[in-house]
Tab-separated table of C-alpha atoms in Angstrom:
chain	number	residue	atom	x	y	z
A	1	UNK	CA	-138.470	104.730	4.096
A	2	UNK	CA	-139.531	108.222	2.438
A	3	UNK	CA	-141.738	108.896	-0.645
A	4	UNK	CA	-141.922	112.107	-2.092
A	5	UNK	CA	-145.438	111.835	-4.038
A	6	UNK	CA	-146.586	114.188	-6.099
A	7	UNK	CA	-150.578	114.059	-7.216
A	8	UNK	CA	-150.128	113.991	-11.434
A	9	UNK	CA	-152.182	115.140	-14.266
A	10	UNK	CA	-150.020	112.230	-16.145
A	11	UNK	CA	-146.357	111.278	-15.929
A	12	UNK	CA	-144.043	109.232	-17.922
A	13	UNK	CA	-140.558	107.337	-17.890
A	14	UNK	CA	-137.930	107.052	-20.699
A	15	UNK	CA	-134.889	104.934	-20.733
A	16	UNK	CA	-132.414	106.999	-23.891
A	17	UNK	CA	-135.272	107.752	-26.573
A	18	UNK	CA	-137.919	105.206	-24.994
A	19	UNK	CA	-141.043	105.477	-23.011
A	20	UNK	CA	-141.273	102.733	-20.693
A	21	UNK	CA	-143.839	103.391	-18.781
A	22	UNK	CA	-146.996	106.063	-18.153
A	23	UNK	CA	-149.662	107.062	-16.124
A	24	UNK	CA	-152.610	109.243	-17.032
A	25	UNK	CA	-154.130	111.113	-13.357
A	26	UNK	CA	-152.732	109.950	-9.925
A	27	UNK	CA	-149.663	109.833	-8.020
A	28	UNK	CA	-145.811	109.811	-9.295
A	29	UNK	CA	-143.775	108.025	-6.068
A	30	UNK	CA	-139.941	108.553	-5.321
A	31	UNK	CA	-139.369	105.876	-3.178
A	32	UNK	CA	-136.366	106.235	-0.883
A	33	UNK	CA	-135.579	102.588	0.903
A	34	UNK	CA	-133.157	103.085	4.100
A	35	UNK	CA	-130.977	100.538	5.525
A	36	UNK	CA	-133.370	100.390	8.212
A	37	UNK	CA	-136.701	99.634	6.778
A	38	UNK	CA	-138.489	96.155	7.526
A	39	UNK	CA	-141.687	94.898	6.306
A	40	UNK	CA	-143.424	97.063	8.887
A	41	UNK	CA	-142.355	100.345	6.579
A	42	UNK	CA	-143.231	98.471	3.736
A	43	UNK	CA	-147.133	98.028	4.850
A	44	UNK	CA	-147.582	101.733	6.530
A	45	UNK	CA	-145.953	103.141	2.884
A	46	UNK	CA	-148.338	101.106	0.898
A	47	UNK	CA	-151.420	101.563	2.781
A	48	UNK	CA	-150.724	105.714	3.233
A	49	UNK	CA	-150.048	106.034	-0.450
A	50	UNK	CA	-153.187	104.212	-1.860
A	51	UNK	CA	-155.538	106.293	0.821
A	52	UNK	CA	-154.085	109.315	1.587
A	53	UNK	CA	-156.721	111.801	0.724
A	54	UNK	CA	-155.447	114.387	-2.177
A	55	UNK	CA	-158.076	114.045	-4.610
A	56	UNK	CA	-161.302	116.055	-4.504
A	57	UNK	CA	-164.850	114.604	-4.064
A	58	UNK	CA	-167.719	114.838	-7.582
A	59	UNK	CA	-168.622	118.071	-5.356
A	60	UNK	CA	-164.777	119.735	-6.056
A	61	UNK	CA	-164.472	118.877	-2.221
A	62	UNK	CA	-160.767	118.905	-1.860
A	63	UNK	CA	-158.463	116.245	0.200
A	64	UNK	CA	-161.508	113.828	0.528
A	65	UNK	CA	-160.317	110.955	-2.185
A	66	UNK	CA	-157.284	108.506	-2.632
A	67	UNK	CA	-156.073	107.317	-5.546
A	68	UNK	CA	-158.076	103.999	-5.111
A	69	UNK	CA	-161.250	105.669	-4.388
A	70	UNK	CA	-161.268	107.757	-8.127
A	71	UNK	CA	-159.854	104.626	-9.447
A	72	UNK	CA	-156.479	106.694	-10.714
A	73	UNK	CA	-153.333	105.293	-11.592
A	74	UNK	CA	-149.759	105.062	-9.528
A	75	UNK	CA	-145.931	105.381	-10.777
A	76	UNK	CA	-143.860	104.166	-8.706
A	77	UNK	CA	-140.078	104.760	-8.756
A	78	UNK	CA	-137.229	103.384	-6.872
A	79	UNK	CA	-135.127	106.662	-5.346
A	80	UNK	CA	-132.014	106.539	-3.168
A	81	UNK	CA	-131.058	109.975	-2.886
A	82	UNK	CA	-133.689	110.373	-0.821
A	83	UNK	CA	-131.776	108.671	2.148
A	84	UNK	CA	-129.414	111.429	1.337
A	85	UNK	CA	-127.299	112.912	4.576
A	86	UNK	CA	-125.393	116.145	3.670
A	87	UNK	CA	-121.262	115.874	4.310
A	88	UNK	CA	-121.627	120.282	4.056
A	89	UNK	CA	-122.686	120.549	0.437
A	90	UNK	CA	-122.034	117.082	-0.664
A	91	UNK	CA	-125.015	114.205	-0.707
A	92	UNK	CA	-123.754	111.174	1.043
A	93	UNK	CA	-126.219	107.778	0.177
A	94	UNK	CA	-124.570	105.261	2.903
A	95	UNK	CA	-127.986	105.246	4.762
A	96	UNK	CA	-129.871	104.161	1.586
A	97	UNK	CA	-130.545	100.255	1.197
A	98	UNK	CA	-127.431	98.698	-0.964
A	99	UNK	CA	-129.025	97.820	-4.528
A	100	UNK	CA	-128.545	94.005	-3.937
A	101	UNK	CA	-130.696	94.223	-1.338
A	102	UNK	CA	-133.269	97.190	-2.196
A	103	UNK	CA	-134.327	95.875	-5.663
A	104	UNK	CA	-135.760	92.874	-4.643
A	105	UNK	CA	-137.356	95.048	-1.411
A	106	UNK	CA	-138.653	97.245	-3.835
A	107	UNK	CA	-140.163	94.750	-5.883
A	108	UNK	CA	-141.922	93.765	-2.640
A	109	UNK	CA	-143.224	97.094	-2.647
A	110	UNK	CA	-144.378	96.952	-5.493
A	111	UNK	CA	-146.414	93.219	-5.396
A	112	UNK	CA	-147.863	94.308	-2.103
A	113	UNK	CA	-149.321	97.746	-4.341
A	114	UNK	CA	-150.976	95.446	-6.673
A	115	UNK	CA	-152.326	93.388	-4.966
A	116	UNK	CA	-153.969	95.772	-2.243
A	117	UNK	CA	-155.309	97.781	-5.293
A	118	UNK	CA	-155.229	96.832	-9.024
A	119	UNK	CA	-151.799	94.865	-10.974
A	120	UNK	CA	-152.552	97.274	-13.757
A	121	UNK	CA	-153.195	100.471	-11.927
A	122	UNK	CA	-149.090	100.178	-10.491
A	123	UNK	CA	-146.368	101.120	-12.897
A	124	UNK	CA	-143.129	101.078	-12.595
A	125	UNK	CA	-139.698	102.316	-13.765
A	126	UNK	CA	-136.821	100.751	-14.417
A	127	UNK	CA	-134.883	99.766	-10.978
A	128	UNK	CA	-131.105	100.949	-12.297
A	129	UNK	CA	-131.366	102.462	-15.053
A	130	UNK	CA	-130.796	106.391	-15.577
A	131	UNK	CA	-134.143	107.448	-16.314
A	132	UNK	CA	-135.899	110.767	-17.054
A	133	UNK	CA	-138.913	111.080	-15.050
A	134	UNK	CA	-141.472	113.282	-16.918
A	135	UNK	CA	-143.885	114.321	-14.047
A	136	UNK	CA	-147.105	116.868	-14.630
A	137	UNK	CA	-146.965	118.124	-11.100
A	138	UNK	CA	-151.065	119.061	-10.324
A	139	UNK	CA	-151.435	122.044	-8.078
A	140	UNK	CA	-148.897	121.261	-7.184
A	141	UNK	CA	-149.520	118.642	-4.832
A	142	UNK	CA	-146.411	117.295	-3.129
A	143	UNK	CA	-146.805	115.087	0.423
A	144	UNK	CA	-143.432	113.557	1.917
A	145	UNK	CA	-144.343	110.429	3.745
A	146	UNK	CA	-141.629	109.121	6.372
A	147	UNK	CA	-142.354	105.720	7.974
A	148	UNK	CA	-142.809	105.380	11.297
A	149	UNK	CA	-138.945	103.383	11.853
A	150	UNK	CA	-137.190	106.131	9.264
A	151	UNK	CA	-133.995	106.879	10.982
A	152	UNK	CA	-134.645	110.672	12.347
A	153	UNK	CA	-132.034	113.479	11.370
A	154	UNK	CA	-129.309	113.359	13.747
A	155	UNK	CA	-129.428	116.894	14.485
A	156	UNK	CA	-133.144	116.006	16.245
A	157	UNK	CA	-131.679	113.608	18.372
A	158	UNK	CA	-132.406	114.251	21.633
A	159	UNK	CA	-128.755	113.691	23.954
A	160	UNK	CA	-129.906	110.643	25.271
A	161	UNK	CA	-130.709	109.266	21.548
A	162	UNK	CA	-126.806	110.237	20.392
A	163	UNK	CA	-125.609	108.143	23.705
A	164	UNK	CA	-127.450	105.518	22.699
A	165	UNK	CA	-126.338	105.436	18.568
A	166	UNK	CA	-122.676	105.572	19.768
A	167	UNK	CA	-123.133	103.191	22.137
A	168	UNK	CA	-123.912	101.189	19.084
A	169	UNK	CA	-121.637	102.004	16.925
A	170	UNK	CA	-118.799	101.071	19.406
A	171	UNK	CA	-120.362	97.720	19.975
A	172	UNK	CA	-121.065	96.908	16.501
A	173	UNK	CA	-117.099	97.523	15.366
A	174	UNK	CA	-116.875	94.004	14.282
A	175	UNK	CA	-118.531	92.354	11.285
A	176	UNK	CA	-122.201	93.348	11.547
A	177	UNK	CA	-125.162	91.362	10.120
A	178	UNK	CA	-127.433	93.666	10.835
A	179	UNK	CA	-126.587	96.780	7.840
A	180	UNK	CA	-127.736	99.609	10.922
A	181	UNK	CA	-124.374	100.894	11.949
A	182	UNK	CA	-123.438	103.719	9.025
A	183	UNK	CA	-119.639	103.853	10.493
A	184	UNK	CA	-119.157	100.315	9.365
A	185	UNK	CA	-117.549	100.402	5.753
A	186	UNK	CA	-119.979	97.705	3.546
A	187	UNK	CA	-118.213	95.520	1.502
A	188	UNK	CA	-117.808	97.354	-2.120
A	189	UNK	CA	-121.344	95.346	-3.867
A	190	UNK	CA	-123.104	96.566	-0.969
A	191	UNK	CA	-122.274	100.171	-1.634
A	192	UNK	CA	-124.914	102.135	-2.696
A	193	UNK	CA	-122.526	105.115	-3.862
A	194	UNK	CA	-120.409	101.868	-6.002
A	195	UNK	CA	-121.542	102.103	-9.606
A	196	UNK	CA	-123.200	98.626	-8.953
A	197	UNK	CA	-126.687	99.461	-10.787
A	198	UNK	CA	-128.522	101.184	-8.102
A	199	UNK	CA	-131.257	103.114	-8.825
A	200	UNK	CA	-130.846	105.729	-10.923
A	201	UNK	CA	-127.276	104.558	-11.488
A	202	UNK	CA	-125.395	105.027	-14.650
A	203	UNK	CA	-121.648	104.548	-14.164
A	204	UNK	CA	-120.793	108.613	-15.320
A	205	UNK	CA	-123.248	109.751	-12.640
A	206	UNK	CA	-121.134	107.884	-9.692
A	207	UNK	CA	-118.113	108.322	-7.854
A	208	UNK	CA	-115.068	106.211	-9.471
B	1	UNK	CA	-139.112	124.792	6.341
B	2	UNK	CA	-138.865	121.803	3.754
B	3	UNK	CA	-137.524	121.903	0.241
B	4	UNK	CA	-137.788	119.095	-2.625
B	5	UNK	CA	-135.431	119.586	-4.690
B	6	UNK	CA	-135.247	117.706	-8.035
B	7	UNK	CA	-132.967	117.641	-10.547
B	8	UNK	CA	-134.040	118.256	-13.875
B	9	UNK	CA	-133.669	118.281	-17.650
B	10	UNK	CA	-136.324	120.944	-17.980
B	11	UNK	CA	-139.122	122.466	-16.095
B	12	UNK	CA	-141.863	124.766	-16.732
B	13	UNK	CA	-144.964	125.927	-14.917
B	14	UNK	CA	-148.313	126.844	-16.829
B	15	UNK	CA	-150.968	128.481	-15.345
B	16	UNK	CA	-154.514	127.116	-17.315
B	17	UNK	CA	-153.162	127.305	-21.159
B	18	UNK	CA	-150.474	129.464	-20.347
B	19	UNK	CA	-146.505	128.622	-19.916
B	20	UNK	CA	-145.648	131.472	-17.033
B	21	UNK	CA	-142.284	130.231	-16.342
B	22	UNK	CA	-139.504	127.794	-17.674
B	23	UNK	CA	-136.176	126.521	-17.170
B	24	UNK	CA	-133.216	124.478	-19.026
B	25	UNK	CA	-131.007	122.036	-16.717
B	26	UNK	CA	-131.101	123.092	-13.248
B	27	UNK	CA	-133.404	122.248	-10.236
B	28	UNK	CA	-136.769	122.453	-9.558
B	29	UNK	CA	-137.354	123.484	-6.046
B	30	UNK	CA	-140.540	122.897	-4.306
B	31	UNK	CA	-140.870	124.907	-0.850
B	32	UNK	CA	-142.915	124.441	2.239
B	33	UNK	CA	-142.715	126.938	4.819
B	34	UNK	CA	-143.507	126.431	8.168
B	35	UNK	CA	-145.322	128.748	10.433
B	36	UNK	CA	-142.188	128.576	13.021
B	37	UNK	CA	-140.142	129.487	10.005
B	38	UNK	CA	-137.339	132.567	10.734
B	39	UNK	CA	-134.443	134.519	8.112
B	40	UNK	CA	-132.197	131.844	9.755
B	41	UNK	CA	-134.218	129.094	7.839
B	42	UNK	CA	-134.299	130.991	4.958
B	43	UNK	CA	-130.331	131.565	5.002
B	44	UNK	CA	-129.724	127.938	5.124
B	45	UNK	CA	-132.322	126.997	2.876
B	46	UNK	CA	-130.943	129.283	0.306
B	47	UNK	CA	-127.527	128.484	0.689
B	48	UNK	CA	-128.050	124.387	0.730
B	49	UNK	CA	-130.080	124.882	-2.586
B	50	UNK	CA	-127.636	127.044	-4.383
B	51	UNK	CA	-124.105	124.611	-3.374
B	52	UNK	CA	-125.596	121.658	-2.842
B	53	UNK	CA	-123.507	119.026	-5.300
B	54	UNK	CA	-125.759	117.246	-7.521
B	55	UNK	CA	-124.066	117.871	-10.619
B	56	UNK	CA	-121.232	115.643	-11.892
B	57	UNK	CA	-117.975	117.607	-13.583
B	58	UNK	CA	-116.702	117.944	-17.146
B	59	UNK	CA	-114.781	114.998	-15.982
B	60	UNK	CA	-118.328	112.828	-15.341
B	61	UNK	CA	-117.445	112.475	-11.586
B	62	UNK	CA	-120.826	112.652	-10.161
B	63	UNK	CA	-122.203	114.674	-7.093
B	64	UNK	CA	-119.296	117.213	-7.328
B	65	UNK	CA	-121.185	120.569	-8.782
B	66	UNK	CA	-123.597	122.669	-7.629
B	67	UNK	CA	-126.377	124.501	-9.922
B	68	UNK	CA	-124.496	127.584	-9.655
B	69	UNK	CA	-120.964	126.155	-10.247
B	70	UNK	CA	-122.658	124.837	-13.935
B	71	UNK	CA	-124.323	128.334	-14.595
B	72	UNK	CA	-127.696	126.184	-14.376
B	73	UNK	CA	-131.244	127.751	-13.551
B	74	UNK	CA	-133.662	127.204	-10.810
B	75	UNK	CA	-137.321	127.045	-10.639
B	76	UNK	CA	-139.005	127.519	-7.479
B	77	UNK	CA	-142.264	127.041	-6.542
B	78	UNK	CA	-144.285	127.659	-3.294
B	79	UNK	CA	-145.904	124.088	-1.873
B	80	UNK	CA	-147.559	124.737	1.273
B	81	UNK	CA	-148.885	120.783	1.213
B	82	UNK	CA	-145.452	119.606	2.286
B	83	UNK	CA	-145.680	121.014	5.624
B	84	UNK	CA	-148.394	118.302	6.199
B	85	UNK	CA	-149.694	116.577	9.101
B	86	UNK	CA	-151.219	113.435	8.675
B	87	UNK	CA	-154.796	112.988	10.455
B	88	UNK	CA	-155.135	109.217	9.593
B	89	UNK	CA	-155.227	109.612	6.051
B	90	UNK	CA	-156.226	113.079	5.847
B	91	UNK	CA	-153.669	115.993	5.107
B	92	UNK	CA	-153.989	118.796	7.815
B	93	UNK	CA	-152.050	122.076	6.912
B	94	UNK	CA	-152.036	124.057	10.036
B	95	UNK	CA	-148.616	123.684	10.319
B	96	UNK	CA	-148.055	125.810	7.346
B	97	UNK	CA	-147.469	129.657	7.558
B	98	UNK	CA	-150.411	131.356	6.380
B	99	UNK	CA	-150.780	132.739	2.532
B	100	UNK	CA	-150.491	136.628	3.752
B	101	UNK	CA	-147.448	135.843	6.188
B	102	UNK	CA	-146.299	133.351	3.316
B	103	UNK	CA	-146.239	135.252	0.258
B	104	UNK	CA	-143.785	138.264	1.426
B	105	UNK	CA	-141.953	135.346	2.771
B	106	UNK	CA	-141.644	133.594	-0.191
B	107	UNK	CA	-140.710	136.552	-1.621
B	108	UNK	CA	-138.011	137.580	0.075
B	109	UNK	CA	-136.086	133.773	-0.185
B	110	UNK	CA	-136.710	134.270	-3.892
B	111	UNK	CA	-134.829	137.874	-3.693
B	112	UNK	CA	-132.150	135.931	-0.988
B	113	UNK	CA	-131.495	133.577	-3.603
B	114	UNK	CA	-130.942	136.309	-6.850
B	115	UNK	CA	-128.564	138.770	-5.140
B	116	UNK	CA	-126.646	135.768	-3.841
B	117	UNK	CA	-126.829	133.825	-7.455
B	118	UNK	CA	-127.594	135.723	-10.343
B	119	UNK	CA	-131.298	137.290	-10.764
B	120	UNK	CA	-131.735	135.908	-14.609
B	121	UNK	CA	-131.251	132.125	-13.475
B	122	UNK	CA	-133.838	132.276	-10.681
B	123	UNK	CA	-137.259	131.768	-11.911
B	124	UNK	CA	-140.621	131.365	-9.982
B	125	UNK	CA	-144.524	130.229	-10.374
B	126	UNK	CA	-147.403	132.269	-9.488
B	127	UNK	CA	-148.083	132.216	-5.628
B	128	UNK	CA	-151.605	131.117	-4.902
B	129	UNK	CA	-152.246	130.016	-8.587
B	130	UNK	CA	-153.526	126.320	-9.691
B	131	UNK	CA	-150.708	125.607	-11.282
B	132	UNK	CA	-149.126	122.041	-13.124
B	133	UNK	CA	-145.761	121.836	-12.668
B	134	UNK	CA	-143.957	120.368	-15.730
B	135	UNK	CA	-140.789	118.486	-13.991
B	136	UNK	CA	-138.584	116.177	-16.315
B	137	UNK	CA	-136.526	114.569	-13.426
B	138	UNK	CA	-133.086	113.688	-14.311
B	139	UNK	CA	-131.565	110.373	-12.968
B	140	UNK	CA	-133.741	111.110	-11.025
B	141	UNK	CA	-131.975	112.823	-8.242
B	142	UNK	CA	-134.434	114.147	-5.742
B	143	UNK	CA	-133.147	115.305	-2.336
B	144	UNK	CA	-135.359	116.272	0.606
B	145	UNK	CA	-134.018	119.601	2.462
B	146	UNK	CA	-135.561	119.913	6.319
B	147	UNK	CA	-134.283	123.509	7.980
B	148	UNK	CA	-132.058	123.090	11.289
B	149	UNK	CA	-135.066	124.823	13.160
B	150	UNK	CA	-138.379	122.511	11.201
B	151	UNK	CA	-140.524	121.108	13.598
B	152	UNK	CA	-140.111	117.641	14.568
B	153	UNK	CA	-142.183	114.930	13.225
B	154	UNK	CA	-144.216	114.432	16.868
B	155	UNK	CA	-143.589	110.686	16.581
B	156	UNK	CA	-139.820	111.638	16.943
B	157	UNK	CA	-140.037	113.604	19.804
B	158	UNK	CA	-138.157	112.580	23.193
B	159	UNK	CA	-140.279	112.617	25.995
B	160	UNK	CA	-138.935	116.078	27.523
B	161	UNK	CA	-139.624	117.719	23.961
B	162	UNK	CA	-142.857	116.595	24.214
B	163	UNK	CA	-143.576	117.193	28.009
B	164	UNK	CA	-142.249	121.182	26.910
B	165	UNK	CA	-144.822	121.373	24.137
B	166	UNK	CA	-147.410	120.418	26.432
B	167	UNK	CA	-146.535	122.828	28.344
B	168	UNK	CA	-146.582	125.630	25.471
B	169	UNK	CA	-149.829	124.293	24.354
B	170	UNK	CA	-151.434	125.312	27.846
B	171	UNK	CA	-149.624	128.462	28.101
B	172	UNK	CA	-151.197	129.537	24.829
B	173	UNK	CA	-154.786	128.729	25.344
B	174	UNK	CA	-155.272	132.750	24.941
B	175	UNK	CA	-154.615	134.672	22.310
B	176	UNK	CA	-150.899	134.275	20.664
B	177	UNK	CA	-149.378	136.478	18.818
B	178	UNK	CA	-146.505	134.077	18.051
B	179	UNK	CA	-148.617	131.482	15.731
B	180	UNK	CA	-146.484	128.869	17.326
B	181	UNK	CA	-149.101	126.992	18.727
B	182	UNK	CA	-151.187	124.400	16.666
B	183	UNK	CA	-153.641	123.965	18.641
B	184	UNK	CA	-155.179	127.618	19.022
B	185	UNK	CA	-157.500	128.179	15.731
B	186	UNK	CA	-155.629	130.731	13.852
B	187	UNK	CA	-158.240	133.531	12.649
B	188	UNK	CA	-159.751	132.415	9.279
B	189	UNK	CA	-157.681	134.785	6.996
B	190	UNK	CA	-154.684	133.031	8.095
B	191	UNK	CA	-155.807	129.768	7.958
B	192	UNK	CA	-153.639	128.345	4.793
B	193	UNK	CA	-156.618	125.426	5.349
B	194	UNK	CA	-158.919	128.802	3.822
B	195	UNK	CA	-159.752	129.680	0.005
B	196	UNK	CA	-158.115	132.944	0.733
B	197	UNK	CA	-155.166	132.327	-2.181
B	198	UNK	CA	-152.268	130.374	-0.677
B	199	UNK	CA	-149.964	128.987	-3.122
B	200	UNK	CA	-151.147	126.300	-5.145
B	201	UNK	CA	-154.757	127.445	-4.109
B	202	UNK	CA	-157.827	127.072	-5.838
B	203	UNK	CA	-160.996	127.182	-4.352
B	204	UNK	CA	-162.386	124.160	-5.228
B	205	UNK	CA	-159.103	122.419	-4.082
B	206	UNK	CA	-159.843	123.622	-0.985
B	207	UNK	CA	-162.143	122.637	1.790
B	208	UNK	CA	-165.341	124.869	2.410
């Protein structure tokens, strides 16, 4: 999994003319979910973003409070094209969690936010929808967080790494349970690139 | 060298009461340079930025344009805190390039990117100001950029990477005039840690 957050004098959501949701100070999170991540990414994200360090002390000491600590407020939205691997200029989203699967994962996230910290200190967007973020970036601020199972970039494989991912990919030619081997086509629901309502989806933003 | 690049409506950057800077549709690029940064990061970076596909075609087939293709603008920004190294939950930023190697730096990607787009459509903040960052993220699309040559998250490191950088590391326990190593204190007017005016800089977001 990768957030991008960015520390926020106040940010906001709208769905067409609406605001659906808003924060005052504290952190706006693009959540990326890969096909990889388990529970285990889920806990490190949650606990890093609620106490990383990136507000300053009563003193104007910098990086010495979270967002719990100052009692701030989170956004939290759900962002696939953050498990983006470039085909040369072109974002492919095949390594991003299908949006069957990642909504109800994110909404996992999202419970496990509250409840470490406060239900009403964690809002939310709108998982689907095409959404303008409005984000008051303060500083700026930006921290990308990678948990520790994110798949690495292939170019920073080491050779023995590549052996072992083709190794895998040659075993896993048949159906696969699993959802780790990128070669394997996913049925059409489970395509995150399908205009299926991931994320962020509207139809006219998709590939036919 | 890391980019966040976000796809946006609008952006604008104000600096205290004053709007400095502002763009229509386009992106908003935030950029964290690394001290092991070269031009060859710089080339890519600026070339993945300016063809990357995130914009859909008169014909609404998504991820098919890039910013320059639709005659949009970019805003780019300096962001030293994304070349951060977590110390629990603390941000370290040693592995950023210092504000006086950084600045002419920055500079010259900025200049890369107007002779190789057009110099009207590239806009900027104000290196080493407190600034806030207006972004209105459309979608939102946000896509992380990582430079063929960015260090390695350490966790990702195969054991003969990390054996080598040992090795460096004990090499280098003199003086180094290559500011590769992490581990040898930098002299204080290069530490981007230091209120000495790296971007996004002000001293009470710094430490003492």
């Amino acid at each position: 999994m990768k957030a991008i957050i960015q520390r926020v004098t106040k940010a906001s959501v709208s769905v067409g003319e609406e605001q659906i949701s808003s924060i005052g100070r504290g952190l706006c999170v693009l959540l990326g979910i890969s096909i990889e991540d388990t529970q285990k990414d889920v806990d490190y994200m949650v606990r890093k973003i609620l106490n990383l360090r990136l507000f300053e002390d009563e003193n104007g000491r910098a990086w010495s409070k979270s967002v719990m600590d100052q009692e701030y407020e989170v956004l939290c939205v759900s962002q696939f094209t953050l498990q983006c691997i470039l085909k040369g200029n072109k974002p492919d989203f095949h390594a991003a969690m299908s949006a069957e699967l990642a909504q109800p994962f994110y909404n996992n996230i999202l419970e496990h936010m509250r409840t470490t910290y406060k239900p009403e200190m964690i809002k939310d967007g709108q998982f689907g929808a095409y959404m303008q973020i409005h984000i008051q970036n303060d500083g700026p601020v930006t921290i990308e967080l990678v948990s520790p199972s994110a798949p690495t970039d292939p170019r920073q494989l080491s050779k023995q790494e590549k052996l072992q991912q083709r190794k895998e990919k040659t075993r896993s030619k048949g159906p696969s349970e699993s959802g780790r081997d990128r070669a394997t086509p996913r049925p059409r629901g489970q395509d995150p690139n399908a205009s299926s309502g991931a994320d962020g989806d509207v139809s006219s933003e998709r590939e036919p």
